[in-house]
Amino acid sequence: MKKHIYKIAFTVIWMLLGLWLTIPVDDGREIGDMWMDGGDLLVKTGHTNWYANMDLFALFMIPVIGMWIWVLFKDETKDKPVKRRSRMF
């Protein structure tokens, strides 16, 4: 059980880091604002959604998914000794 605590903590930290990196930051501009950037005239035409980069988040989560799939299919009984029944019965 203790091994799973570390994996759960890693998963939560990895997810928070992934969300922090992939959620777009609000630039403080309103729809219709115009500004010059590198000689180009830019106009904000819509708001960015928090789920705009979910494909990048899914790619970021591949190591965590792989870790949990490995835990799911790993044979834990491989190294444990086999208990034998007593011949008394």
PDB file of C-alpha atoms in Angstrom:
ATOM      1  CA  MET A   1       0.000   0.000   0.000  1.00  0.00           C
ATOM      2  CA  LYS A   2       2.874   2.366   0.766  1.00  0.00           C
ATOM      3  CA  LYS A   3       4.167   2.018  -2.807  1.00  0.00           C
ATOM      4  CA  HIS A   4       0.802   3.170  -4.120  1.00  0.00           C
ATOM      5  CA  ILE A   5       0.859   6.292  -1.910  1.00  0.00           C
ATOM      6  CA  TYR A   6       3.980   7.491  -3.738  1.00  0.00           C
ATOM      7  CA  LYS A   7       2.394   6.770  -7.113  1.00  0.00           C
ATOM      8  CA  ILE A   8      -0.796   8.610  -6.163  1.00  0.00           C
ATOM      9  CA  ALA A   9       1.201  11.609  -4.898  1.00  0.00           C
ATOM     10  CA  PHE A  10       3.264  11.623  -8.112  1.00  0.00           C
ATOM     11  CA  THR A  11       0.071  11.439 -10.191  1.00  0.00           C
ATOM     12  CA  VAL A  12      -1.552  14.374  -8.365  1.00  0.00           C
ATOM     13  CA  ILE A  13       1.577  16.545  -8.602  1.00  0.00           C
ATOM     14  CA  TRP A  14       2.068  15.632 -12.277  1.00  0.00           C
ATOM     15  CA  MET A  15      -1.579  16.478 -13.063  1.00  0.00           C
ATOM     16  CA  LEU A  16      -1.393  19.856 -11.299  1.00  0.00           C
ATOM     17  CA  LEU A  17       1.848  20.682 -13.117  1.00  0.00           C
ATOM     18  CA  GLY A  18       0.307  19.630 -16.428  1.00  0.00           C
ATOM     19  CA  LEU A  19      -2.802  21.743 -15.876  1.00  0.00           C
ATOM     20  CA  TRP A  20      -0.680  24.717 -14.806  1.00  0.00           C
ATOM     21  CA  LEU A  21       1.404  24.431 -17.981  1.00  0.00           C
ATOM     22  CA  THR A  22      -1.455  23.844 -20.426  1.00  0.00           C
ATOM     23  CA  ILE A  23      -4.228  26.188 -19.251  1.00  0.00           C
ATOM     24  CA  PRO A  24      -3.913  29.388 -21.279  1.00  0.00           C
ATOM     25  CA  VAL A  25      -3.175  32.584 -19.386  1.00  0.00           C
ATOM     26  CA  ASP A  26      -5.606  35.466 -19.753  1.00  0.00           C
ATOM     27  CA  ASP A  27      -3.813  38.378 -21.405  1.00  0.00           C
ATOM     28  CA  GLY A  28      -6.114  41.018 -19.893  1.00  0.00           C
ATOM     29  CA  ARG A  29      -7.442  42.195 -23.231  1.00  0.00           C
ATOM     30  CA  GLU A  30     -11.126  42.426 -24.115  1.00  0.00           C
ATOM     31  CA  ILE A  31     -12.774  41.275 -27.337  1.00  0.00           C
ATOM     32  CA  GLY A  32     -12.235  43.936 -29.998  1.00  0.00           C
ATOM     33  CA  ASP A  33      -8.989  45.306 -28.542  1.00  0.00           C
ATOM     34  CA  MET A  34      -6.326  46.049 -31.148  1.00  0.00           C
ATOM     35  CA  TRP A  35      -2.560  46.219 -30.626  1.00  0.00           C
ATOM     36  CA  MET A  36       0.665  46.161 -32.610  1.00  0.00           C
ATOM     37  CA  ASP A  37       3.010  43.211 -32.119  1.00  0.00           C
ATOM     38  CA  GLY A  38       6.157  42.984 -34.224  1.00  0.00           C
ATOM     39  CA  GLY A  39       4.752  45.237 -36.919  1.00  0.00           C
ATOM     40  CA  ASP A  40       1.501  43.259 -37.180  1.00  0.00           C
ATOM     41  CA  LEU A  41      -1.896  44.585 -36.171  1.00  0.00           C
ATOM     42  CA  LEU A  42      -3.600  42.046 -33.916  1.00  0.00           C
ATOM     43  CA  VAL A  43      -7.268  42.025 -32.871  1.00  0.00           C
ATOM     44  CA  LYS A  44      -8.720  39.853 -30.116  1.00  0.00           C
ATOM     45  CA  THR A  45     -11.762  38.105 -31.567  1.00  0.00           C
ATOM     46  CA  GLY A  46     -12.696  35.694 -28.761  1.00  0.00           C
ATOM     47  CA  HIS A  47     -11.929  34.334 -25.330  1.00  0.00           C
ATOM     48  CA  THR A  48      -9.615  31.397 -24.797  1.00  0.00           C
ATOM     49  CA  ASN A  49     -11.139  28.410 -23.056  1.00  0.00           C
ATOM     50  CA  TRP A  50      -9.485  26.548 -20.202  1.00  0.00           C
ATOM     51  CA  TYR A  51      -9.801  23.329 -22.196  1.00  0.00           C
ATOM     52  CA  ALA A  52      -8.120  24.730 -25.316  1.00  0.00           C
ATOM     53  CA  ASN A  53      -4.933  22.679 -24.814  1.00  0.00           C
ATOM     54  CA  MET A  54      -6.343  19.355 -23.637  1.00  0.00           C
ATOM     55  CA  ASP A  55      -4.470  17.516 -26.398  1.00  0.00           C
ATOM     56  CA  LEU A  56      -1.165  18.748 -24.945  1.00  0.00           C
ATOM     57  CA  PHE A  57      -2.356  17.769 -21.477  1.00  0.00           C
ATOM     58  CA  ALA A  58      -3.158  14.259 -22.733  1.00  0.00           C
ATOM     59  CA  LEU A  59       0.358  13.967 -24.176  1.00  0.00           C
ATOM     60  CA  PHE A  60       1.766  15.216 -20.870  1.00  0.00           C
ATOM     61  CA  MET A  61      -0.140  12.480 -19.005  1.00  0.00           C
ATOM     62  CA  ILE A  62       1.277   9.556 -21.047  1.00  0.00           C
ATOM     63  CA  PRO A  63       3.987   8.716 -18.434  1.00  0.00           C
ATOM     64  CA  VAL A  64       1.399   8.596 -15.640  1.00  0.00           C
ATOM     65  CA  ILE A  65      -0.928   6.399 -17.680  1.00  0.00           C
ATOM     66  CA  GLY A  66       1.981   4.106 -18.508  1.00  0.00           C
ATOM     67  CA  MET A  67       2.949   3.869 -14.837  1.00  0.00           C
ATOM     68  CA  TRP A  68      -0.573   2.870 -13.772  1.00  0.00           C
ATOM     69  CA  ILE A  69      -0.923   0.348 -16.621  1.00  0.00           C
ATOM     70  CA  TRP A  70       2.386  -1.184 -15.535  1.00  0.00           C
ATOM     71  CA  VAL A  71       1.111  -1.438 -11.942  1.00  0.00           C
ATOM     72  CA  LEU A  72      -2.130  -2.995 -13.155  1.00  0.00           C
ATOM     73  CA  PHE A  73      -0.521  -5.769 -15.199  1.00  0.00           C
ATOM     74  CA  LYS A  74       2.624  -6.359 -13.120  1.00  0.00           C
ATOM     75  CA  ASP A  75       2.803  -9.808 -11.571  1.00  0.00           C
ATOM     76  CA  GLU A  76       3.314  -9.121  -7.854  1.00  0.00           C
ATOM     77  CA  THR A  77       3.198 -12.784  -6.832  1.00  0.00           C
ATOM     78  CA  LYS A  78       6.331 -13.586  -8.819  1.00  0.00           C
ATOM     79  CA  ASP A  79       8.797 -13.025  -5.953  1.00  0.00           C
ATOM     80  CA  LYS A  80       6.616 -14.103  -3.038  1.00  0.00           C
ATOM     81  CA  PRO A  81       7.117 -17.576  -1.572  1.00  0.00           C
ATOM     82  CA  VAL A  82       4.262 -20.023  -2.037  1.00  0.00           C
ATOM     83  CA  LYS A  83       2.530 -21.042   1.169  1.00  0.00           C
ATOM     84  CA  ARG A  84       2.059 -24.767   1.409  1.00  0.00           C
ATOM     85  CA  ARG A  85      -0.789 -26.395   3.225  1.00  0.00           C
ATOM     86  CA  SER A  86      -0.076 -28.430   6.239  1.00  0.00           C
ATOM     87  CA  ARG A  87      -0.312 -32.179   5.778  1.00  0.00           C
ATOM     88  CA  MET A  88      -1.955 -32.485   9.164  1.00  0.00           C
ATOM     89  CA  PHE A  89      -5.418 -32.046   7.685  1.00  0.00           C
TER      90      PHE A  89
END
